[in-house]
CSV table of C-alpha atoms in Angstrom, one decimal:
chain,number,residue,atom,x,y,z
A,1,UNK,CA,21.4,-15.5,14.5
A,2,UNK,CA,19.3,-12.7,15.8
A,3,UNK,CA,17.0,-13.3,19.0
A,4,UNK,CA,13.7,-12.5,17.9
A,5,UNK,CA,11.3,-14.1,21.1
A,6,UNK,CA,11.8,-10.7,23.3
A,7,UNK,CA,9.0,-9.5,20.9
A,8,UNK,CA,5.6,-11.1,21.1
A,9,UNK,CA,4.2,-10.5,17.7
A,10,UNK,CA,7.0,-13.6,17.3
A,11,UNK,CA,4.7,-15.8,19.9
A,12,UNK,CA,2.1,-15.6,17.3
A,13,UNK,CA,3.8,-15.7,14.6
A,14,UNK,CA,7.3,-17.3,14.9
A,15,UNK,CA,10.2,-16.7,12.9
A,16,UNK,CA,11.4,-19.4,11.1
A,17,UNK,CA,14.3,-16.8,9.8
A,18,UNK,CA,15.0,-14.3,11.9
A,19,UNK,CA,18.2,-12.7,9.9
A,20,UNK,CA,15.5,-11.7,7.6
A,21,UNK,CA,13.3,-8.5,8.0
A,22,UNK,CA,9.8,-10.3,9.3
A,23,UNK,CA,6.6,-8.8,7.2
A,24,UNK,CA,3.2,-8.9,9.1
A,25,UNK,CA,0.6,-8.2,6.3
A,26,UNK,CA,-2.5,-9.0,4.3
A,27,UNK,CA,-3.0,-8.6,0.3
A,28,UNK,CA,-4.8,-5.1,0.4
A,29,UNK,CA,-3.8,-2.2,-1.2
A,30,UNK,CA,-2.1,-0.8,1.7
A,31,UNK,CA,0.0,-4.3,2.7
A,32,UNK,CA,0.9,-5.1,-1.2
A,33,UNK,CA,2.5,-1.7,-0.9
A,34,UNK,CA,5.2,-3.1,1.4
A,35,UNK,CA,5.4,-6.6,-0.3
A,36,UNK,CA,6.4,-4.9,-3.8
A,37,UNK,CA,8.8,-2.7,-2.2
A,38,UNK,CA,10.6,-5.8,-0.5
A,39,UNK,CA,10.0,-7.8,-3.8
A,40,UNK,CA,11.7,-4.0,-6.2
A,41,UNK,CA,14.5,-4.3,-3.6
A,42,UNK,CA,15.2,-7.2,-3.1
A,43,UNK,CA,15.5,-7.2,0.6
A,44,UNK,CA,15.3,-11.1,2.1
A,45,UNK,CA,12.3,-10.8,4.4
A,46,UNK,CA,9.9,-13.5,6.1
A,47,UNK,CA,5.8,-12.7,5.5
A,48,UNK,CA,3.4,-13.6,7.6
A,49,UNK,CA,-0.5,-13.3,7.0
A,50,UNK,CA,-2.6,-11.6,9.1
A,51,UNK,CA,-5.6,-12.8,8.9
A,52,UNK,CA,-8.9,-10.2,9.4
A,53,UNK,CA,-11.1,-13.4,9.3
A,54,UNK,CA,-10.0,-14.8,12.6
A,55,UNK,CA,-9.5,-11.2,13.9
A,56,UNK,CA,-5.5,-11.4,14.2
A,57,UNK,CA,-5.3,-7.6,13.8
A,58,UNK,CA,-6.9,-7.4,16.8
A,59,UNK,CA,-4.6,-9.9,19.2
A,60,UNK,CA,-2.4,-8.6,21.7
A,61,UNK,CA,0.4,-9.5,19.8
A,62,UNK,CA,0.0,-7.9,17.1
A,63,UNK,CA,-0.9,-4.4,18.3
A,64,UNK,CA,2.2,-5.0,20.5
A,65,UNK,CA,3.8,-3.4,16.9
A,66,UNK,CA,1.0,-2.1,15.3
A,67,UNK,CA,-0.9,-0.4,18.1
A,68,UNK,CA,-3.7,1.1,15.7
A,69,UNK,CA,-4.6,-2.7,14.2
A,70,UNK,CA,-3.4,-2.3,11.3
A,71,UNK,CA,-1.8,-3.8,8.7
A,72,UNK,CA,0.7,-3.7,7.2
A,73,UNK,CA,3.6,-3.7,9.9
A,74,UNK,CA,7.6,-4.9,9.9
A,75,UNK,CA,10.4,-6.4,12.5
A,76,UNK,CA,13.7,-6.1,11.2
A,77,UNK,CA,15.9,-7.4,13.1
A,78,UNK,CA,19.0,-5.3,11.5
A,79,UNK,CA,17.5,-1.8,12.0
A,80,UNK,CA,19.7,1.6,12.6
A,81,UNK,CA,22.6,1.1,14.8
A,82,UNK,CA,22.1,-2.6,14.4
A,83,UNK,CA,19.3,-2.7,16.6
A,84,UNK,CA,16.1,-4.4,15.7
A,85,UNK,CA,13.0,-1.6,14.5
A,86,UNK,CA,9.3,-2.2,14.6
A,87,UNK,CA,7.4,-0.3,12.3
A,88,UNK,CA,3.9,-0.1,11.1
A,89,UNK,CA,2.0,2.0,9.0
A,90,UNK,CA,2.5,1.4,4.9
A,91,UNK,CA,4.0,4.8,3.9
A,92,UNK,CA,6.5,5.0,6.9
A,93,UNK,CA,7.8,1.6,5.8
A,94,UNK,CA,8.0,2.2,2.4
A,95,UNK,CA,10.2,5.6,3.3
A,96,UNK,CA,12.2,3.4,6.0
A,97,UNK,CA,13.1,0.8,3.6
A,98,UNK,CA,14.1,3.1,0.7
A,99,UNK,CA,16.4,4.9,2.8
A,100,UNK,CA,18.0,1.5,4.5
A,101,UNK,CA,18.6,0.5,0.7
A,102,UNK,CA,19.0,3.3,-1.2
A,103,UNK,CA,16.6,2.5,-3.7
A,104,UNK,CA,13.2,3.9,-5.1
A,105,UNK,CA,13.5,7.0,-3.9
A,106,UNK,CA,15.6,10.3,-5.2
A,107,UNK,CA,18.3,11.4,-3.6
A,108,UNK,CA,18.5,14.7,-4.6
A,109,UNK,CA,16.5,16.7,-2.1
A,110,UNK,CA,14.0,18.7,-4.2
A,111,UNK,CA,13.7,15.0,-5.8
A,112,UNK,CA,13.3,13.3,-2.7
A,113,UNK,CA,10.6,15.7,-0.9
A,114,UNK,CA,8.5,15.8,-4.6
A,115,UNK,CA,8.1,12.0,-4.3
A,116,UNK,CA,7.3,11.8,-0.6
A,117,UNK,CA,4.9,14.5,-0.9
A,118,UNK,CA,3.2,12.4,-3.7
A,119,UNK,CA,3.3,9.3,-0.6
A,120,UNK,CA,1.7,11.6,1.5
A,121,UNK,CA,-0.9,12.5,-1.4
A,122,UNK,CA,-1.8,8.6,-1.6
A,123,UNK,CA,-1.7,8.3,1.8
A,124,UNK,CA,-3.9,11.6,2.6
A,125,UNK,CA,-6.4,11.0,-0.2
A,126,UNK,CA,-6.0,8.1,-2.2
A,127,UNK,CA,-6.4,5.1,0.2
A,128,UNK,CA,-9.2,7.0,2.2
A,129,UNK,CA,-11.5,8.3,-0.4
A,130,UNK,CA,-11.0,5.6,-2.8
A,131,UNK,CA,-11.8,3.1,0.4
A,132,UNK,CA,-15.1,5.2,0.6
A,133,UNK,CA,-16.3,4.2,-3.0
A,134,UNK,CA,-15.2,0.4,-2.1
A,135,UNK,CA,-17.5,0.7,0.9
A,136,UNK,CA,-20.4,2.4,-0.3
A,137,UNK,CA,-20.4,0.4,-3.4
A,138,UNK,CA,-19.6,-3.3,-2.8
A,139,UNK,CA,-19.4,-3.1,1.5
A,140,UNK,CA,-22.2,-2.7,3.8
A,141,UNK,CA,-22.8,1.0,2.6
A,142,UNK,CA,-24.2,-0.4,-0.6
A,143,UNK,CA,-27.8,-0.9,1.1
A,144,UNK,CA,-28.3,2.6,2.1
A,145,UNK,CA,-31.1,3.7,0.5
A,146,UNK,CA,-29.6,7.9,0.7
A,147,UNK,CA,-27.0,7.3,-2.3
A,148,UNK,CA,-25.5,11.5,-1.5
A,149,UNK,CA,-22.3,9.6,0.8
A,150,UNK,CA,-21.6,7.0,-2.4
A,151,UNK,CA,-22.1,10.4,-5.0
A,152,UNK,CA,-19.6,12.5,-2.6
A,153,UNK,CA,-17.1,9.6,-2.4
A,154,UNK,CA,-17.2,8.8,-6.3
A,155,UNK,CA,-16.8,12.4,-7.4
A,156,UNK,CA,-14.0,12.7,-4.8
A,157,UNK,CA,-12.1,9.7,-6.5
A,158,UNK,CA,-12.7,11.3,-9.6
A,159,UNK,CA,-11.2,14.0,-8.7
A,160,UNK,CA,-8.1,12.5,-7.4
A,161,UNK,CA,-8.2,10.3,-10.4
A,162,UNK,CA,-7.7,13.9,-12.9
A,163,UNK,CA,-4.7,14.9,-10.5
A,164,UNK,CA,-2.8,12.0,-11.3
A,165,UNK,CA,-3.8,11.7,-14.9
A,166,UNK,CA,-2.8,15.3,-15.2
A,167,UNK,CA,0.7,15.0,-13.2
A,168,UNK,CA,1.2,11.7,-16.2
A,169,UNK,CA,1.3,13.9,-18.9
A,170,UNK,CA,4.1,13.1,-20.6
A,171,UNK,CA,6.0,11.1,-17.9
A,172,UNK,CA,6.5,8.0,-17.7
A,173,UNK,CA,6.1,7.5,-13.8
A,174,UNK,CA,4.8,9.5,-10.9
A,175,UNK,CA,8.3,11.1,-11.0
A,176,UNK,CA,8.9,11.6,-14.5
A,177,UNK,CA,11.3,8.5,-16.1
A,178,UNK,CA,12.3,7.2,-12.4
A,179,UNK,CA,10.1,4.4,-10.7
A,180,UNK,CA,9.5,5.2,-7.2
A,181,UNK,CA,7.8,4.3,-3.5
A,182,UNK,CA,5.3,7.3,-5.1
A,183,UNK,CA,4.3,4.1,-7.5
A,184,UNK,CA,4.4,1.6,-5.4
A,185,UNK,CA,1.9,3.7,-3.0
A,186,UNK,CA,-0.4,4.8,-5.3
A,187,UNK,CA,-1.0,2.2,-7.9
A,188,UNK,CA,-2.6,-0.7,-6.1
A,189,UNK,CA,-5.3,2.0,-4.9
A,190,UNK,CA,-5.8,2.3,-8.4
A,191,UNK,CA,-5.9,-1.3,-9.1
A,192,UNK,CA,-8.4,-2.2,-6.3
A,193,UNK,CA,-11.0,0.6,-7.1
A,194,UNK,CA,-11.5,-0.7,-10.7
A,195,UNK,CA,-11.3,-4.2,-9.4
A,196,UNK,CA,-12.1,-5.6,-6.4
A,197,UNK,CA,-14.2,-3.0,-5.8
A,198,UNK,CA,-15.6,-2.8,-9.5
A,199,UNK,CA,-15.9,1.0,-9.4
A,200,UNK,CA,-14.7,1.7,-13.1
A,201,UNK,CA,-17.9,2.8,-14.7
A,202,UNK,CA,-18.8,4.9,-11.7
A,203,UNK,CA,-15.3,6.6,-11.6
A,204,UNK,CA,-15.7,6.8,-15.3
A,205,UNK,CA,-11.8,5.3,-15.7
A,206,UNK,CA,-12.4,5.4,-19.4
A,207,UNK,CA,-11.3,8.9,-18.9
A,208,UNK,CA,-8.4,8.5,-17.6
A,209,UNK,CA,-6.0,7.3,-20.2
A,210,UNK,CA,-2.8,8.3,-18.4
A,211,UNK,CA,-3.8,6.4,-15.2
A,212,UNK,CA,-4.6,3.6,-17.1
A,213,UNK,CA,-1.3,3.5,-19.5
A,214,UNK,CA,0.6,3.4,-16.2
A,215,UNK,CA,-1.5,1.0,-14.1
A,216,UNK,CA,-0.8,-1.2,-16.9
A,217,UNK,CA,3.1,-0.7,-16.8
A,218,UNK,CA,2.9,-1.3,-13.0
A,219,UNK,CA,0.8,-4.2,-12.9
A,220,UNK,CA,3.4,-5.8,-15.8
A,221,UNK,CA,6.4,-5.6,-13.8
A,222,UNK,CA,7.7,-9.0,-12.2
A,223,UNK,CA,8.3,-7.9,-8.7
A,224,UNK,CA,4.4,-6.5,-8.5
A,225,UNK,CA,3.5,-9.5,-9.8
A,226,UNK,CA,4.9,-11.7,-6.8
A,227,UNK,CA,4.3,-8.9,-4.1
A,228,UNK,CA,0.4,-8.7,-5.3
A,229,UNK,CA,0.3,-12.3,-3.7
A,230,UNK,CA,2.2,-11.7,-0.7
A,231,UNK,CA,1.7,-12.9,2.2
A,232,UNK,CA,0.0,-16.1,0.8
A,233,UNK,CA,-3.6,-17.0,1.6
A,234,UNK,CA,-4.0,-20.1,2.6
Protein backbone atom coordinates (compact mmCIF):
# COMPACT_ATOMS: atom_id res chain seq x y z
CA UNK A 1 0.00 0.00 0.00
CA UNK A 2 1.61 3.22 -1.09
CA UNK A 3 2.71 5.96 1.61
CA UNK A 4 0.99 8.89 0.66
CA UNK A 5 1.50 11.37 4.16
CA UNK A 6 5.08 12.66 2.82
CA UNK A 7 2.87 14.97 0.71
CA UNK A 8 0.80 17.51 2.49
CA UNK A 9 -2.00 18.10 0.12
CA UNK A 10 -2.83 14.44 1.91
CA UNK A 11 -2.96 16.39 5.48
CA UNK A 12 -5.85 18.16 4.06
CA UNK A 13 -7.29 15.92 2.31
CA UNK A 14 -6.48 12.23 3.29
CA UNK A 15 -6.42 9.34 1.27
CA UNK A 16 -8.73 6.89 2.07
CA UNK A 17 -7.09 4.76 -1.10
CA UNK A 18 -3.95 5.51 -1.80
CA UNK A 19 -3.22 2.73 -4.60
CA UNK A 20 -5.55 4.84 -6.51
CA UNK A 21 -4.45 8.02 -8.56
CA UNK A 22 -5.88 11.00 -5.91
CA UNK A 23 -7.98 13.76 -8.03
CA UNK A 24 -8.00 17.36 -6.39
CA UNK A 25 -10.80 19.22 -8.28
CA UNK A 26 -13.96 21.18 -8.58
CA UNK A 27 -16.99 20.76 -11.26
CA UNK A 28 -15.77 23.61 -13.69
CA UNK A 29 -15.00 23.34 -17.10
CA UNK A 30 -11.47 22.98 -16.60
CA UNK A 31 -11.71 20.15 -13.50
CA UNK A 32 -14.61 18.08 -15.43
CA UNK A 33 -11.90 17.88 -18.03
CA UNK A 34 -9.85 15.55 -15.81
CA UNK A 35 -12.89 13.70 -14.24
CA UNK A 36 -14.13 12.47 -17.79
CA UNK A 37 -10.88 11.46 -18.82
CA UNK A 38 -10.41 9.23 -15.58
CA UNK A 39 -14.20 8.27 -15.92
CA UNK A 40 -13.29 7.39 -20.62
CA UNK A 41 -10.36 5.44 -19.07
CA UNK A 42 -11.19 3.93 -16.61
CA UNK A 43 -8.39 4.60 -14.34
CA UNK A 44 -9.43 3.87 -10.35
CA UNK A 45 -8.81 7.27 -8.83
CA UNK A 46 -9.87 8.94 -5.37
CA UNK A 47 -11.61 12.72 -5.98
CA UNK A 48 -11.46 15.15 -3.64
CA UNK A 49 -13.41 18.59 -3.74
CA UNK A 50 -11.85 21.70 -3.55
CA UNK A 51 -13.90 23.92 -2.38
CA UNK A 52 -13.48 27.84 -3.75
CA UNK A 53 -16.16 28.80 -1.01
CA UNK A 54 -13.94 28.18 1.98
CA UNK A 55 -10.87 29.24 -0.15
CA UNK A 56 -9.19 25.66 -0.23
CA UNK A 57 -7.29 26.66 -3.45
CA UNK A 58 -5.65 29.00 -1.55
CA UNK A 59 -4.25 26.71 1.55
CA UNK A 60 -0.83 25.80 1.87
CA UNK A 61 -1.50 22.48 1.05
CA UNK A 62 -2.81 22.65 -1.79
CA UNK A 63 -0.52 24.99 -3.72
CA UNK A 64 2.14 22.51 -2.23
CA UNK A 65 0.91 20.68 -5.92
CA UNK A 66 -0.77 23.21 -7.54
CA UNK A 67 1.46 26.28 -6.95
CA UNK A 68 -0.67 28.67 -9.27
CA UNK A 69 -4.23 27.81 -7.10
CA UNK A 70 -5.62 26.14 -9.38
CA UNK A 71 -7.63 23.49 -9.99
CA UNK A 72 -7.75 20.84 -11.26
CA UNK A 73 -4.50 19.00 -9.99
CA UNK A 74 -3.49 14.99 -9.44
CA UNK A 75 -1.15 12.57 -7.01
CA UNK A 76 -0.65 9.37 -8.52
CA UNK A 77 0.95 7.37 -6.53
CA UNK A 78 2.18 4.90 -9.50
CA UNK A 79 3.80 7.63 -11.76
CA UNK A 80 7.01 6.92 -14.30
CA UNK A 81 9.51 4.72 -12.90
CA UNK A 82 7.03 3.77 -10.23
CA UNK A 83 7.46 6.88 -8.38
CA UNK A 84 4.56 8.92 -7.28
CA UNK A 85 3.89 12.42 -9.85
CA UNK A 86 2.15 15.56 -8.91
CA UNK A 87 0.64 17.30 -11.60
CA UNK A 88 -1.60 20.22 -12.09
CA UNK A 89 -2.82 22.15 -14.77
CA UNK A 90 -5.97 20.37 -16.83
CA UNK A 91 -4.36 19.97 -20.34
CA UNK A 92 -0.92 18.57 -18.92
CA UNK A 93 -3.02 15.92 -17.06
CA UNK A 94 -5.18 15.05 -19.65
CA UNK A 95 -1.78 14.48 -22.04
CA UNK A 96 -0.09 12.61 -18.85
CA UNK A 97 -2.88 10.27 -18.45
CA UNK A 98 -3.45 9.42 -22.16
CA UNK A 99 0.04 8.47 -22.56
CA UNK A 100 0.15 6.33 -19.08
CA UNK A 101 -2.98 4.44 -20.63
CA UNK A 102 -2.72 4.62 -24.04
CA UNK A 103 -6.00 5.78 -24.71
CA UNK A 104 -7.69 9.03 -26.26
CA UNK A 105 -4.97 10.09 -27.95
CA UNK A 106 -3.39 8.98 -31.61
CA UNK A 107 -0.54 7.39 -31.73
CA UNK A 108 0.55 8.04 -34.97
CA UNK A 109 2.65 11.14 -34.78
CA UNK A 110 1.14 13.54 -37.32
CA UNK A 111 -2.22 12.15 -35.36
CA UNK A 112 -0.93 12.79 -32.11
CA UNK A 113 0.56 16.43 -32.54
CA UNK A 114 -2.93 17.42 -34.63
CA UNK A 115 -4.89 16.57 -31.49
CA UNK A 116 -2.60 18.19 -28.94
CA UNK A 117 -2.41 21.19 -30.88
CA UNK A 118 -6.34 21.28 -30.82
CA UNK A 119 -5.60 20.94 -26.50
CA UNK A 120 -3.44 23.71 -26.82
CA UNK A 121 -6.19 25.63 -28.99
CA UNK A 122 -8.84 25.02 -25.97
CA UNK A 123 -6.35 25.76 -23.69
CA UNK A 124 -4.98 29.07 -25.48
CA UNK A 125 -8.40 30.38 -26.43
CA UNK A 126 -11.26 28.54 -25.52
CA UNK A 127 -11.28 28.51 -21.59
CA UNK A 128 -9.85 32.21 -21.49
CA UNK A 129 -12.11 34.01 -23.87
CA UNK A 130 -15.09 32.03 -23.27
CA UNK A 131 -14.28 32.73 -19.29
CA UNK A 132 -14.43 36.49 -20.36
CA UNK A 133 -18.17 36.33 -21.74
CA UNK A 134 -18.98 34.20 -18.32
CA UNK A 135 -17.57 37.18 -16.40
CA UNK A 136 -18.81 40.10 -18.22
CA UNK A 137 -22.13 38.65 -18.54
CA UNK A 138 -23.31 36.74 -15.38
CA UNK A 139 -19.96 37.80 -12.94
CA UNK A 140 -19.14 41.00 -11.42
CA UNK A 141 -18.36 42.53 -14.98
CA UNK A 142 -22.04 42.52 -15.74
CA UNK A 143 -22.59 45.97 -13.86
CA UNK A 144 -20.14 47.87 -15.91
CA UNK A 145 -21.86 50.38 -17.41
CA UNK A 146 -18.93 50.49 -20.75
CA UNK A 147 -20.38 47.26 -22.42
CA UNK A 148 -16.99 47.50 -25.34
CA UNK A 149 -14.96 44.58 -22.91
CA UNK A 150 -18.42 42.23 -22.95
CA UNK A 151 -18.78 43.11 -27.12
CA UNK A 152 -14.83 42.17 -27.53
CA UNK A 153 -15.23 38.99 -25.46
CA UNK A 154 -18.56 37.84 -27.19
CA UNK A 155 -17.32 38.42 -30.73
CA UNK A 156 -14.05 36.66 -29.74
CA UNK A 157 -16.15 33.47 -28.67
CA UNK A 158 -17.84 33.79 -31.74
CA UNK A 159 -15.12 33.60 -33.47
CA UNK A 160 -13.63 30.60 -31.87
CA UNK A 161 -17.13 29.14 -31.95
CA UNK A 162 -16.85 29.27 -36.39
CA UNK A 163 -13.30 27.56 -35.99
CA UNK A 164 -14.61 24.63 -34.47
CA UNK A 165 -17.85 24.47 -36.38
CA UNK A 166 -15.82 24.76 -39.42
CA UNK A 167 -13.03 21.95 -38.37
CA UNK A 168 -16.75 19.62 -37.71
CA UNK A 169 -17.60 19.57 -41.16
CA UNK A 170 -18.10 16.37 -41.88
CA UNK A 171 -16.34 14.67 -38.92
CA UNK A 172 -17.66 13.16 -36.40
CA UNK A 173 -15.16 14.35 -33.52
CA UNK A 174 -12.52 17.03 -33.24
CA UNK A 175 -10.29 14.32 -34.91
CA UNK A 176 -12.36 13.12 -37.52
CA UNK A 177 -14.26 9.45 -36.36
CA UNK A 178 -11.80 9.06 -33.21
CA UNK A 179 -12.84 10.51 -29.73
CA UNK A 180 -10.07 12.25 -28.07
CA UNK A 181 -8.52 14.42 -24.92
CA UNK A 182 -9.14 17.33 -27.93
CA UNK A 183 -13.05 16.47 -26.89
CA UNK A 184 -12.73 16.09 -23.64
CA UNK A 185 -10.93 19.72 -23.41
CA UNK A 186 -13.01 21.56 -25.49
CA UNK A 187 -16.54 20.57 -24.99
CA UNK A 188 -17.36 21.40 -21.43
CA UNK A 189 -16.15 25.10 -22.44
CA UNK A 190 -18.84 24.76 -24.83
CA UNK A 191 -21.33 23.48 -22.45
CA UNK A 192 -20.69 26.09 -19.72
CA UNK A 193 -20.93 29.16 -22.05
CA UNK A 194 -24.47 28.32 -23.21
CA UNK A 195 -25.27 27.20 -19.76
CA UNK A 196 -24.08 28.27 -16.64
CA UNK A 197 -23.16 31.22 -18.13
CA UNK A 198 -26.36 31.54 -20.38
CA UNK A 199 -24.41 33.14 -23.20
CA UNK A 200 -26.32 31.40 -26.14
CA UNK A 201 -28.26 34.27 -27.65
CA UNK A 202 -25.26 36.55 -27.34
CA UNK A 203 -22.82 34.02 -29.02
CA UNK A 204 -25.70 33.43 -31.38
CA UNK A 205 -25.13 29.32 -30.95
CA UNK A 206 -28.06 28.96 -33.21
CA UNK A 207 -25.41 29.25 -35.73
CA UNK A 208 -23.47 26.84 -35.04
CA UNK A 209 -25.00 23.62 -35.94
CA UNK A 210 -21.88 21.53 -35.97
CA UNK A 211 -20.84 22.58 -32.40
CA UNK A 212 -24.10 21.83 -31.38
CA UNK A 213 -24.57 18.21 -33.09
CA UNK A 214 -21.41 17.29 -31.25
CA UNK A 215 -21.97 18.92 -27.84
CA UNK A 216 -24.92 16.88 -27.91
CA UNK A 217 -22.96 13.57 -28.67
CA UNK A 218 -20.57 14.49 -25.88
CA UNK A 219 -22.91 15.40 -23.28
CA UNK A 220 -24.87 11.78 -24.13
CA UNK A 221 -21.97 9.69 -23.44
CA UNK A 222 -22.01 7.70 -19.97
CA UNK A 223 -18.63 8.48 -18.71
CA UNK A 224 -19.33 12.50 -19.16
CA UNK A 225 -22.25 11.98 -17.58
CA UNK A 226 -20.60 10.73 -14.21
CA UNK A 227 -17.37 12.97 -14.66
CA UNK A 228 -19.75 16.22 -15.09
CA UNK A 229 -20.48 15.45 -11.26
CA UNK A 230 -17.20 14.78 -10.06
CA UNK A 231 -15.88 15.55 -7.31
CA UNK A 232 -19.29 15.66 -5.47
CA UNK A 233 -20.69 18.75 -3.88
CA UNK A 234 -21.73 18.34 -0.74
Amino acid sequence: MPDLSAFPITHKWPATQPERLQLYSLPTPNGVKVSIMLEEIGLPYEPHLVSFDSNDQLSAEFLSLSPNNKIPAILDPNGPDGQALELFESGAILLYLADKTGQLLPQDSAARYQTIQWLMWQMGGVGPMFGQVGFFHKFAGKDYEDKRPRDRYIEEAKRLLGVLDQRLQGREWVMGDAYSIADIAIFPWVRNLIGFYGAGVLVEFERFANVQRVLERFLARPAVVRGLGIPRRD
